[in-house]
PDB file of C-alpha atoms and ligand atoms in Angstrom:
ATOM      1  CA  UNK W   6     -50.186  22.133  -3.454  1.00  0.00           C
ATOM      2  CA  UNK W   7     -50.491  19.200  -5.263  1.00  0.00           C
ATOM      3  CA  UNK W   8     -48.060  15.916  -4.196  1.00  0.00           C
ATOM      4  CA  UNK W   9     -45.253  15.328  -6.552  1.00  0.00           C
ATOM      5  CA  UNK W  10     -44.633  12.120  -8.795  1.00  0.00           C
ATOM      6  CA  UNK W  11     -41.297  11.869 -10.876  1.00  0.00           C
ATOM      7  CA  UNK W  12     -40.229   9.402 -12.951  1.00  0.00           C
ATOM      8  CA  UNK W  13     -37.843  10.252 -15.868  1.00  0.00           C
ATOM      9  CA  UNK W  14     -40.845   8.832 -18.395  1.00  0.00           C
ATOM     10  CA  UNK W  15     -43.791   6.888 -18.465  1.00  0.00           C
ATOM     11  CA  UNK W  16     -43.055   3.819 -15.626  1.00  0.00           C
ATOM     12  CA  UNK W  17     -43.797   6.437 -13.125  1.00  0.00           C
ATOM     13  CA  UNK W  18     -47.657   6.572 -14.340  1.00  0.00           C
ATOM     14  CA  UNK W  19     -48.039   2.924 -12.576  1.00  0.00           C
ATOM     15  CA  UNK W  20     -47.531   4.241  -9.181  1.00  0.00           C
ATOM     16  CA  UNK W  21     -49.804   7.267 -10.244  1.00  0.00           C
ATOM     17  CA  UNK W  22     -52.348   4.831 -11.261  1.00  0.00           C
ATOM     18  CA  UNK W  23     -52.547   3.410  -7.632  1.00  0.00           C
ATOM     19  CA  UNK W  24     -51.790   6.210  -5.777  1.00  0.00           C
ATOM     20  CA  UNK W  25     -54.785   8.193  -7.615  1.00  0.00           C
ATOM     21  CA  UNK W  26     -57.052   5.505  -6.668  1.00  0.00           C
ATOM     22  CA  UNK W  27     -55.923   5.056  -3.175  1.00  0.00           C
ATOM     23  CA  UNK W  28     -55.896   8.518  -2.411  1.00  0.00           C
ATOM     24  CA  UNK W  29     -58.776  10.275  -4.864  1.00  0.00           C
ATOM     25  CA  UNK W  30     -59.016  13.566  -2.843  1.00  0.00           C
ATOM     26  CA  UNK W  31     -55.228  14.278  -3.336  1.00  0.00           C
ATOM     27  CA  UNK W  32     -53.987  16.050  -6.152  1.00  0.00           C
ATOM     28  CA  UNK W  33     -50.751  14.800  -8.035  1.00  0.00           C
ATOM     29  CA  UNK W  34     -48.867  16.960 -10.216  1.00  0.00           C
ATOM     30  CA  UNK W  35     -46.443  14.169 -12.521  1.00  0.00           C
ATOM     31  CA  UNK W  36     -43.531  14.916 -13.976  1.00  0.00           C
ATOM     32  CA  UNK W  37     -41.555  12.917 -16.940  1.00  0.00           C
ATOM     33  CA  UNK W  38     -38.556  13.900 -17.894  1.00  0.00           C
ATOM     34  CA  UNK W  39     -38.908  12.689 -21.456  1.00  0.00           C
ATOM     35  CA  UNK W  40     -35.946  13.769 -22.842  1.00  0.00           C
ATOM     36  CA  UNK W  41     -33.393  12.437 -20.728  1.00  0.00           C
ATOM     37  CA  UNK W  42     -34.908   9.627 -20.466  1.00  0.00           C
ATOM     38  CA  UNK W  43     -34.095   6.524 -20.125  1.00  0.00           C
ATOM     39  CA  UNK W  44     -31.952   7.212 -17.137  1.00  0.00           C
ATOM     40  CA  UNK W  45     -30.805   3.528 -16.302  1.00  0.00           C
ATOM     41  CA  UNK W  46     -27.821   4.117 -18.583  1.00  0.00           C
ATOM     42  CA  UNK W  47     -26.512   7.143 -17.533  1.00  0.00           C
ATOM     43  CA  UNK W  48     -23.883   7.759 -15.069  1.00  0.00           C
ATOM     44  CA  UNK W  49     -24.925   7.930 -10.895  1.00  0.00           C
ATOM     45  CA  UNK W  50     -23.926  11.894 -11.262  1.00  0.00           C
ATOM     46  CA  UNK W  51     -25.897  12.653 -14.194  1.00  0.00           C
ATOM     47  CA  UNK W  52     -28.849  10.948 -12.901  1.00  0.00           C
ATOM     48  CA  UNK W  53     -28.620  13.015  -9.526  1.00  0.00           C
ATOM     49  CA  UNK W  54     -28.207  15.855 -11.729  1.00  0.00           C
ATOM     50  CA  UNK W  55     -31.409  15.016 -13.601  1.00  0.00           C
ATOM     51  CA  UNK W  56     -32.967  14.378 -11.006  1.00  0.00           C
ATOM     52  CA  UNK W  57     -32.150  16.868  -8.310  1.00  0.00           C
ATOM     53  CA  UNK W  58     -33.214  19.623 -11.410  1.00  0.00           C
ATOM     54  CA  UNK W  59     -36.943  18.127 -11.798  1.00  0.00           C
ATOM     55  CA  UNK W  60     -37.399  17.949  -8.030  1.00  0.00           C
ATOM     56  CA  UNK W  61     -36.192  21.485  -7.672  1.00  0.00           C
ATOM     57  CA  UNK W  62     -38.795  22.407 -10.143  1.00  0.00           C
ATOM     58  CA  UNK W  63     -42.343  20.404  -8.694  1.00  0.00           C
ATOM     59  CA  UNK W  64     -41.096  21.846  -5.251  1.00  0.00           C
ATOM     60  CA  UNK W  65     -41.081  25.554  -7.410  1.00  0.00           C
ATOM     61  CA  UNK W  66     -44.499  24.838  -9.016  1.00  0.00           C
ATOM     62  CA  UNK W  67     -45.851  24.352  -5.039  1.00  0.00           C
ATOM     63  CA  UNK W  68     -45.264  20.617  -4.439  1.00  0.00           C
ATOM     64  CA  UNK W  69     -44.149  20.347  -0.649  1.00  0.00           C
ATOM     65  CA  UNK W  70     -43.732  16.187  -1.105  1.00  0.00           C
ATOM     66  CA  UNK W  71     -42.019  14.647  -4.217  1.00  0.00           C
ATOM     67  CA  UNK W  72     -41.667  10.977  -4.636  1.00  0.00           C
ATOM     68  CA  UNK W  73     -39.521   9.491  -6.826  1.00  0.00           C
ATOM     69  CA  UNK W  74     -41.322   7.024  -8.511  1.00  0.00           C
ATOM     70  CA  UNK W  75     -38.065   5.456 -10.591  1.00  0.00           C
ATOM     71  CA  UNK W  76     -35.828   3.293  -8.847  1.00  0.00           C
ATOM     72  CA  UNK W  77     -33.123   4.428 -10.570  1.00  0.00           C
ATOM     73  CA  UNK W  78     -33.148   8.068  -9.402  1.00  0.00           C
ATOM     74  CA  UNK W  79     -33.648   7.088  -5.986  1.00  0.00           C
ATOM     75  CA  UNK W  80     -30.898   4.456  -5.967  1.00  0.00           C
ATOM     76  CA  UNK W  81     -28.332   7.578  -7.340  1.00  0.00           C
ATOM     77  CA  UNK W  82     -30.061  10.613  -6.133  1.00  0.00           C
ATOM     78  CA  UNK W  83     -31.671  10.206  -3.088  1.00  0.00           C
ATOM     79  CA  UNK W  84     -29.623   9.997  -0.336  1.00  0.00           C
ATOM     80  CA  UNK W  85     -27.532  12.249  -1.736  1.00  0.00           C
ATOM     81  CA  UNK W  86     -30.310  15.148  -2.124  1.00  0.00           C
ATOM     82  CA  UNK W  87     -31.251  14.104   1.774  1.00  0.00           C
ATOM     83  CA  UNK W  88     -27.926  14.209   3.212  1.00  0.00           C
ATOM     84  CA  UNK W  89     -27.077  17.399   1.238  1.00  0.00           C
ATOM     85  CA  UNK W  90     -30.343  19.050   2.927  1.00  0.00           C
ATOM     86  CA  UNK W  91     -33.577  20.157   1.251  1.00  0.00           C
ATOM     87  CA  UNK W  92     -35.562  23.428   1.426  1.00  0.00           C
ATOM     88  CA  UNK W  93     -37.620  23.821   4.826  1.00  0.00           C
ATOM     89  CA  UNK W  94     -41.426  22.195   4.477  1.00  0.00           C
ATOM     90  CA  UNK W  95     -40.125  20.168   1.691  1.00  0.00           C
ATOM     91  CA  UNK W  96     -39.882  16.990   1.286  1.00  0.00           C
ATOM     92  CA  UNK W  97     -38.811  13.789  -1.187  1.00  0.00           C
ATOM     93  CA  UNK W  98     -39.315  10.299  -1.004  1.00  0.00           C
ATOM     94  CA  UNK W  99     -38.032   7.033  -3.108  1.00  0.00           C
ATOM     95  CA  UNK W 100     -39.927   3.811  -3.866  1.00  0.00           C
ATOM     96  CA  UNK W 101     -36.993   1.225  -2.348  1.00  0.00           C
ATOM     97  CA  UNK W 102     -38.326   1.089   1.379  1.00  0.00           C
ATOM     98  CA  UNK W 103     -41.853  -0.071   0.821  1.00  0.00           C
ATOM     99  CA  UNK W 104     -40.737  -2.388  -1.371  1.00  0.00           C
ATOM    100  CA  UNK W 105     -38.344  -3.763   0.842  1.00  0.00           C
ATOM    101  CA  UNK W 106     -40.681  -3.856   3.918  1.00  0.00           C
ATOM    102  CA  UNK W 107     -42.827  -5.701   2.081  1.00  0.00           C
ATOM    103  CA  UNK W 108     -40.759  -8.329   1.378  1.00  0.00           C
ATOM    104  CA  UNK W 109     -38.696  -7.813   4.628  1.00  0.00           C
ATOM    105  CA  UNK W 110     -42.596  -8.218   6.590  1.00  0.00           C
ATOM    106  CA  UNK W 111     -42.064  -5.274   8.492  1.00  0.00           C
ATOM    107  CA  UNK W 112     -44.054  -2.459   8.929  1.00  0.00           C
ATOM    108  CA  UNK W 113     -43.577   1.433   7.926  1.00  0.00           C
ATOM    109  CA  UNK W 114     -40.613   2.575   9.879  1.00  0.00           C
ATOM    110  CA  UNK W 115     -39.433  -0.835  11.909  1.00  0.00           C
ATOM    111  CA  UNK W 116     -35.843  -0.439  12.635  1.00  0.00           C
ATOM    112  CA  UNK W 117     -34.998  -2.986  14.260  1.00  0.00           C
ATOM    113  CA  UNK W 118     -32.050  -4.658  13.620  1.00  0.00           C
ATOM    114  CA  UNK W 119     -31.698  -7.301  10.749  1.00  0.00           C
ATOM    115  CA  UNK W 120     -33.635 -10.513  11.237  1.00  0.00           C
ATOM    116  CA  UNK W 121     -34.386 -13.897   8.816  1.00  0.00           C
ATOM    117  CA  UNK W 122     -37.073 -13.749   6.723  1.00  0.00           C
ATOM    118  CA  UNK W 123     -39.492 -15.953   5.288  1.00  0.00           C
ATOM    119  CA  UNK W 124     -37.620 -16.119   1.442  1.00  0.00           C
ATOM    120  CA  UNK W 125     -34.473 -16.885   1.132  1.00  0.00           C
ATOM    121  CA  UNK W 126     -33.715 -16.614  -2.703  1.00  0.00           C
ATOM    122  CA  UNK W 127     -34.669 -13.242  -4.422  1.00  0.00           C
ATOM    123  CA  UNK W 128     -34.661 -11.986  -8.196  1.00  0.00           C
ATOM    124  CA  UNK W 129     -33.964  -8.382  -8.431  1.00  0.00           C
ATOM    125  CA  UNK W 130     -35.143  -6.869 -11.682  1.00  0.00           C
ATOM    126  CA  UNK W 131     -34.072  -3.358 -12.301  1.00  0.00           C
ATOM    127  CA  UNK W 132     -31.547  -1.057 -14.626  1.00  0.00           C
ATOM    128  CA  UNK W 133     -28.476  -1.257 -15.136  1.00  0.00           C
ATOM    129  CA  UNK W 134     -27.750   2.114 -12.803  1.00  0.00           C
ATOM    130  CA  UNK W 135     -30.054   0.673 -10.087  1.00  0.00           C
ATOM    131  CA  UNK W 136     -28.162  -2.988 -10.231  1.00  0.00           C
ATOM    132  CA  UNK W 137     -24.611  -1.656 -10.190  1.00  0.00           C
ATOM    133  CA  UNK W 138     -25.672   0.670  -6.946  1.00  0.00           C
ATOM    134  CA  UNK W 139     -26.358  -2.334  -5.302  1.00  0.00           C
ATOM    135  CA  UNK W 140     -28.644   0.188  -3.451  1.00  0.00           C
ATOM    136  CA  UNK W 141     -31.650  -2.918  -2.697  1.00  0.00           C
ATOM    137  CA  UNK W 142     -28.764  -5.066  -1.160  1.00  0.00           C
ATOM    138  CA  UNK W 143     -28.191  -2.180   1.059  1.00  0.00           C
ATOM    139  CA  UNK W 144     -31.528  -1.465   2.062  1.00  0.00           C
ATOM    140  CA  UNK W 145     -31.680  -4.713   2.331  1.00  0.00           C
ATOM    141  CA  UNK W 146     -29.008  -5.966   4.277  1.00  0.00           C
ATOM    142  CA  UNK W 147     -30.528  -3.229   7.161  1.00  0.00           C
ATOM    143  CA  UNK W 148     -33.811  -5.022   7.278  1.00  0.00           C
ATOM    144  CA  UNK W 149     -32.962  -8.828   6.735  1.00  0.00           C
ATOM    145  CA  UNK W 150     -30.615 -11.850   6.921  1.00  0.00           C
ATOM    146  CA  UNK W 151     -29.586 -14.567   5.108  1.00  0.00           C
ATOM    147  CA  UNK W 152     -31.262 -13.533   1.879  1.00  0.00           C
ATOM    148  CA  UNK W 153     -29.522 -14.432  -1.660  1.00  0.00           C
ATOM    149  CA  UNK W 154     -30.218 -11.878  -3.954  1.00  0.00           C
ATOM    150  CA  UNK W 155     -29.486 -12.657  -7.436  1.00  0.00           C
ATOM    151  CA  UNK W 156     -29.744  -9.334  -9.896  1.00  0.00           C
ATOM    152  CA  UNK W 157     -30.828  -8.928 -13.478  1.00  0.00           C
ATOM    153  CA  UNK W 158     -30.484  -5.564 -15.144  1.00  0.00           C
ATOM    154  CA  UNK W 159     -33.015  -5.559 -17.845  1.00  0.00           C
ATOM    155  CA  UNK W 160     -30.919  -3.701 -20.492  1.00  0.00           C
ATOM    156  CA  UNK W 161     -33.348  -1.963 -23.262  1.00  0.00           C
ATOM    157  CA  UNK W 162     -36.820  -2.759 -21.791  1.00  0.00           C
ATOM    158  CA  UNK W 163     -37.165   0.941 -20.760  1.00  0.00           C
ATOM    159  CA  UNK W 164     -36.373   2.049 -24.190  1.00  0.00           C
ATOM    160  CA  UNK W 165     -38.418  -0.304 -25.879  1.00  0.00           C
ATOM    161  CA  UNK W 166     -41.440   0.508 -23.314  1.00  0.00           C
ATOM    162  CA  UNK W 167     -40.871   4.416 -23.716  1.00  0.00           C
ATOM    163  CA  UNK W 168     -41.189   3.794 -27.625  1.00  0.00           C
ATOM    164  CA  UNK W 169     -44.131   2.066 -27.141  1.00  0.00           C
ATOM    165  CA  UNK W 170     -42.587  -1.330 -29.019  1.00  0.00           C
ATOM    166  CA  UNK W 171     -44.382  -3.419 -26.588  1.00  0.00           C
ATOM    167  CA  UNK W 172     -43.100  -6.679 -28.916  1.00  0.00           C
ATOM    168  CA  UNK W 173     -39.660  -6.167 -27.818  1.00  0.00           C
ATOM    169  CA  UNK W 174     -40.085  -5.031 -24.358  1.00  0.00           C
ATOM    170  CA  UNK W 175     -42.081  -8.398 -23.834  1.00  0.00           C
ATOM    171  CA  UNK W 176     -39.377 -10.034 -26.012  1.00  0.00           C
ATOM    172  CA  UNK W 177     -36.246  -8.954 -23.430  1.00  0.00           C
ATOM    173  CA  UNK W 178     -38.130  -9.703 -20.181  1.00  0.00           C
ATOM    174  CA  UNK W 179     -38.379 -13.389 -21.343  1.00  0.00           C
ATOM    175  CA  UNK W 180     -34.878 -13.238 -22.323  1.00  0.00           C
ATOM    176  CA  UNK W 181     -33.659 -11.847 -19.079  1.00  0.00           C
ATOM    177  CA  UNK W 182     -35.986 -13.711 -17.219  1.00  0.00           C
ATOM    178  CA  UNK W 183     -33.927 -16.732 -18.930  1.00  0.00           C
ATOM    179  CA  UNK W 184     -30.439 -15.272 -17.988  1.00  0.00           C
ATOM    180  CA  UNK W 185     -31.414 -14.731 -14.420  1.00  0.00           C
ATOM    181  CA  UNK W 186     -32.881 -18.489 -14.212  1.00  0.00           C
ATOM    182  CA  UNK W 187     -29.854 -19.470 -15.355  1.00  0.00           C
ATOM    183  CA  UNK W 188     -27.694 -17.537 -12.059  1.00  0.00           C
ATOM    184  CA  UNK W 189     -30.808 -18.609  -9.949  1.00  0.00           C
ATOM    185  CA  UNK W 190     -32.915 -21.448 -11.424  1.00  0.00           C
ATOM    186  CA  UNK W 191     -35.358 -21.482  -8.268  1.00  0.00           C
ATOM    187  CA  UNK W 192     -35.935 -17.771  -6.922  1.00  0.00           C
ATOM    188  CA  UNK W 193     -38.758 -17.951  -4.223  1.00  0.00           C
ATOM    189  CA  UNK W 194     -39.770 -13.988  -5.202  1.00  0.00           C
ATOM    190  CA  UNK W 195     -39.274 -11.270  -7.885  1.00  0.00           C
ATOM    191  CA  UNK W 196     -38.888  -7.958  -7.384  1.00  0.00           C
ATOM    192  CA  UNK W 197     -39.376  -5.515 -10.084  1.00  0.00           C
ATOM    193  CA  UNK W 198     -37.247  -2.906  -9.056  1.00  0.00           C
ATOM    194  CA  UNK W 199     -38.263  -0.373 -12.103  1.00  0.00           C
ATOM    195  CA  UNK W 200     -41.517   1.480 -11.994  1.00  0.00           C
ATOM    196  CA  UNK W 201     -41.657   0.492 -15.936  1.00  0.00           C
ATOM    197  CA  UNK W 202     -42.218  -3.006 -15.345  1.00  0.00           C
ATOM    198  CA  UNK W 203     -45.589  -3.336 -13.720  1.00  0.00           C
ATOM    199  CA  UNK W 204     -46.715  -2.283 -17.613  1.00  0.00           C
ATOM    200  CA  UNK W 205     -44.982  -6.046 -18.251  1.00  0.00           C
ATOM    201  CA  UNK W 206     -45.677  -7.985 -14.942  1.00  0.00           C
ATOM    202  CA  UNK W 207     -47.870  -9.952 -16.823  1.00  0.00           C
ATOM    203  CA  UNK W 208     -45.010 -11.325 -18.964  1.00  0.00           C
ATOM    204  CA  UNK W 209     -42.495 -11.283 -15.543  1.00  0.00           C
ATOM    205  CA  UNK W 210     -44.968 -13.610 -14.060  1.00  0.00           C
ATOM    206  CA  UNK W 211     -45.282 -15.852 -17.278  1.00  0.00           C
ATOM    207  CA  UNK W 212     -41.782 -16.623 -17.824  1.00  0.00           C
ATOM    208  CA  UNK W 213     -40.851 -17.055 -13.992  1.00  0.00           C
ATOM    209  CA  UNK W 214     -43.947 -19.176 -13.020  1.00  0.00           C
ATOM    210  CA  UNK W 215     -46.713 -18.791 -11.334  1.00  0.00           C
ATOM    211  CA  UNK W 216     -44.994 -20.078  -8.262  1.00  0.00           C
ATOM    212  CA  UNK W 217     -42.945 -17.560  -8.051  1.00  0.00           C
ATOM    213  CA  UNK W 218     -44.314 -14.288  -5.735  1.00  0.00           C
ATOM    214  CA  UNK W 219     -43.412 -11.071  -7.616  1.00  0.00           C
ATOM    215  CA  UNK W 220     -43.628  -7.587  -5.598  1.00  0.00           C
ATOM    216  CA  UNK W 221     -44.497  -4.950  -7.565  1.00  0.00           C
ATOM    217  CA  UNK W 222     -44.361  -1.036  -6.405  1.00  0.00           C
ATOM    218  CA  UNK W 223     -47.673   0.818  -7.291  1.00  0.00           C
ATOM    219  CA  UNK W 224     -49.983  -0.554  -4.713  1.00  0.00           C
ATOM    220  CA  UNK W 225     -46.799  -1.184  -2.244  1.00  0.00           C
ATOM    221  CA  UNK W 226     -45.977   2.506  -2.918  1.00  0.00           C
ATOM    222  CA  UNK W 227     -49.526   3.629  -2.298  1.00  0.00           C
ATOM    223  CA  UNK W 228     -50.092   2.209   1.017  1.00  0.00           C
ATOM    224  CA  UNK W 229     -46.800   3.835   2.175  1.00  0.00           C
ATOM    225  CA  UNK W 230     -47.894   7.479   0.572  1.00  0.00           C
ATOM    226  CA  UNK W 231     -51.579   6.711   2.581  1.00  0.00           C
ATOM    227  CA  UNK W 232     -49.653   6.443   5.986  1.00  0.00           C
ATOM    228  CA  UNK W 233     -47.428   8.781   5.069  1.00  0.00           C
ATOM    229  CA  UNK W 234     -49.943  11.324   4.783  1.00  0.00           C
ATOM    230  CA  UNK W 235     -52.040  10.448   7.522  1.00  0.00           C
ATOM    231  CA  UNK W 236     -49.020  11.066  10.112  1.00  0.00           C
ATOM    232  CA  UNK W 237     -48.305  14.402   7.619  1.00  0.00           C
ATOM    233  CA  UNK W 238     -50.906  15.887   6.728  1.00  0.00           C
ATOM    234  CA  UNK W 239     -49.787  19.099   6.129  1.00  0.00           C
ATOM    235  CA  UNK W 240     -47.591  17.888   3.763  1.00  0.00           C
ATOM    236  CA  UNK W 241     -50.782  18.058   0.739  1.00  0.00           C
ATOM    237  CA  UNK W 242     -53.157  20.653  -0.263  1.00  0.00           C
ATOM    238  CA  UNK W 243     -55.276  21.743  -3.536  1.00  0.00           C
ATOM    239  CA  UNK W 244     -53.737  21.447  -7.209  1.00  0.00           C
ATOM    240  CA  UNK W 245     -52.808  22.020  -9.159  1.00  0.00           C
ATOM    241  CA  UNK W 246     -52.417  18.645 -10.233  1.00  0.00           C
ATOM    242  CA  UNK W 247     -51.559  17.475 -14.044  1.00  0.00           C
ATOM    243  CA  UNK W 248     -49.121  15.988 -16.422  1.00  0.00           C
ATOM    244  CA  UNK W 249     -45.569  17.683 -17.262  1.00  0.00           C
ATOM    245  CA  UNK W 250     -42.805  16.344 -20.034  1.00  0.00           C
ATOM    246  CA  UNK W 251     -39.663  17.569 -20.907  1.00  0.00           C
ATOM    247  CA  UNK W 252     -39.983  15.900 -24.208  1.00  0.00           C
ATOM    248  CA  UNK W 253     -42.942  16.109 -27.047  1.00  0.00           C
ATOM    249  CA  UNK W 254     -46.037  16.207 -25.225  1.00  0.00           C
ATOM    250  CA  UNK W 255     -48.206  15.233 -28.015  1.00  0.00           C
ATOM    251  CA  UNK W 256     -46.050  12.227 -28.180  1.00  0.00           C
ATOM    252  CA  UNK W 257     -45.899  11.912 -24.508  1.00  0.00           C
ATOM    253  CA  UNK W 258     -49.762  12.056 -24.226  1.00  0.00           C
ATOM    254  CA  UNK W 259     -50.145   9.177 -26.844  1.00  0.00           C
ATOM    255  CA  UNK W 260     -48.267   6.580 -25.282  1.00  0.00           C
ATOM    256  CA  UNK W 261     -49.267   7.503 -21.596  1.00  0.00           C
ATOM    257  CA  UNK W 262     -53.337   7.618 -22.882  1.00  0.00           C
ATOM    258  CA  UNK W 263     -52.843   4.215 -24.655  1.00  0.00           C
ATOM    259  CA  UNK W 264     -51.107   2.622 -21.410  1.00  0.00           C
ATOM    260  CA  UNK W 265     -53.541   4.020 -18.745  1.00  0.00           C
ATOM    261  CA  UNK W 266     -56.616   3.880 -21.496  1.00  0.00           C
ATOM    262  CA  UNK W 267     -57.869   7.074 -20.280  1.00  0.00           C
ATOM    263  CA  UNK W 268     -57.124  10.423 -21.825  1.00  0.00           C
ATOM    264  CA  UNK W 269     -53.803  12.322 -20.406  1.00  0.00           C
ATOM    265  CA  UNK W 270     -52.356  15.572 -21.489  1.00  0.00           C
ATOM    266  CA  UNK W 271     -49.363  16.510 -20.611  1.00  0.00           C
ATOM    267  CA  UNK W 272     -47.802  20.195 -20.941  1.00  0.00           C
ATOM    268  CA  UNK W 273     -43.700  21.112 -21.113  1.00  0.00           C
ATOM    269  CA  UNK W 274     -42.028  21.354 -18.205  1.00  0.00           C
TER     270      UNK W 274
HETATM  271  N1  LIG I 302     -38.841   3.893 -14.127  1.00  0.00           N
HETATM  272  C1  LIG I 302     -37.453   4.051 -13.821  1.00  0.00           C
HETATM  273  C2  LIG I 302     -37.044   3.151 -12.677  1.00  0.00           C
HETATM  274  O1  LIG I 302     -37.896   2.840 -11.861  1.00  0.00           O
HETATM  275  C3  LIG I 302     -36.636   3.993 -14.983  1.00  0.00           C
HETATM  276  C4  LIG I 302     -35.759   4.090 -15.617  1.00  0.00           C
HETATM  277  C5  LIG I 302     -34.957   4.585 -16.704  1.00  0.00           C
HETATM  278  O2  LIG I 302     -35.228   5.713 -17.118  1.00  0.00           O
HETATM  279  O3  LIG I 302     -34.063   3.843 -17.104  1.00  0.00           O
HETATM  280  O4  LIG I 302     -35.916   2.769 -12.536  1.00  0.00           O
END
């Protein structure tokens, strides 16, 4: 059984990326649920909806561990698929706690109560969903005090990303990088709290100054699946691994192949 990756399109592929290259014996079966996508619009029901359905399918297709690789589903869908109880031997996971650890410098699974931390001022980039879940301040506020967080959802950028129209998803981060300054003008860190954005961290980075220490998930995400895995290993196995869309997946292919710059096929879902 392969490990799991959703996102509802493309962003997940940057946590594949690293997790593929931390972990080359495992096999990862990915799953992009094309045409719902973007999900960072919808409503918190739909998107547990959406997301609950893929998850019940790469558990059905012999994937004991899924991990949510979108922010957005796991700010509306996870806790809510944990607390209502999953299948025995089957597992998911979200992308929020490594992220948080990281910037909270704690290590996997440290709950201790809340403590100061080194930054003090923090831009959250994300969706609109994952912003108005206010899901990150919660995690948050378990792990850390005294932290301002100042949040920017990043209307359009998944759109523009998903259609490829890198112009315009480069175009909005500036722009919403200029909004957020505005709230914030001196953030010590960034967070990019949408598996899309590592494909623009380049242009994060640009417009908020190279002073400013942006956390990104693929790597973060990677080291957490490593440990993970090491205290579970049961929880992976053989293949089959590969690439499923519910949307076109000659379309699908193109845009993942010319992000990664490496052929990828994906099949329907
Ligand atoms: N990559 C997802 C996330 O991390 C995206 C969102 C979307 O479909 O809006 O939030």
């Amino acid at each position: 059984m392969a490990v799991g990756i959703f996102d509802s399109g493309l962003g997940g592929l940057t946590v594949l990326e690293a997790v593929r290259a931390r972990l080359p014996e495992v096999d990862f079966l990915y799953y992009a649920d094309s045409a719902h996508a973007p999900y960072g619009v919808r409503e918190p029901d739909d998107i547990h909806a959406l997301t609950k359905a893929a998850v019940e399918t790469l558990w059905a297709r012999g994937c004991d561990l899924v991990i949510l690789a979108c922010n957005t589903a796991s700010a509306a869908a996870l806790r809510r698929m944990q607390e209502a109880g999953v299948p025995k031997g089957k597992r998911v996971l979200g992308v929020f706690v490594p992220l948080i650890e990281a910037l909270t410098e704690r290590q996997w699974g440290d709950n201790s109560p809340p403590r100061e931390v080194a930054v003090k001022h923090v831009a959250l980039f994300a969706t609109p969903a994952t912003v108005s879940s206010r899901a990150f301040q919660r995690e948050l506020a378990f792990r850390a005090i005294g932290v301002d967080v100042e949040a920017q959802s990043c209307g359009g950028v998944v759109d523009a990303i998903e259609e490829g129209d890198m112009i315009l998803a480069e175009a909005l981060v500036r722009s919403h990088v200029d909004a957020l300054k505005r709230k914030m003008p001196a953030p010590e860190a960034a967070v990019l709290g949408c598996t899309h954005y590592p494909l623009v961290q380049d242009v994060f980075q640009a417009a908020l100054g190279e002073g400013v220490q942006v956390f990104s998930q693929p790597a973060l995400v990677a080291a957490s699946l490593a440990d993970y895995l090491e205290r579970h290993p049961g929880m992976v196995g053989d293949g089959p691994g590969g690439y499923l869309t519910t949307g076109d997946p000659r379309r699908v292919s193109d845009r993942a192949t010319s992000f990664l710059r490496r052929e990828i096929s994906f099949v329907p879902a």
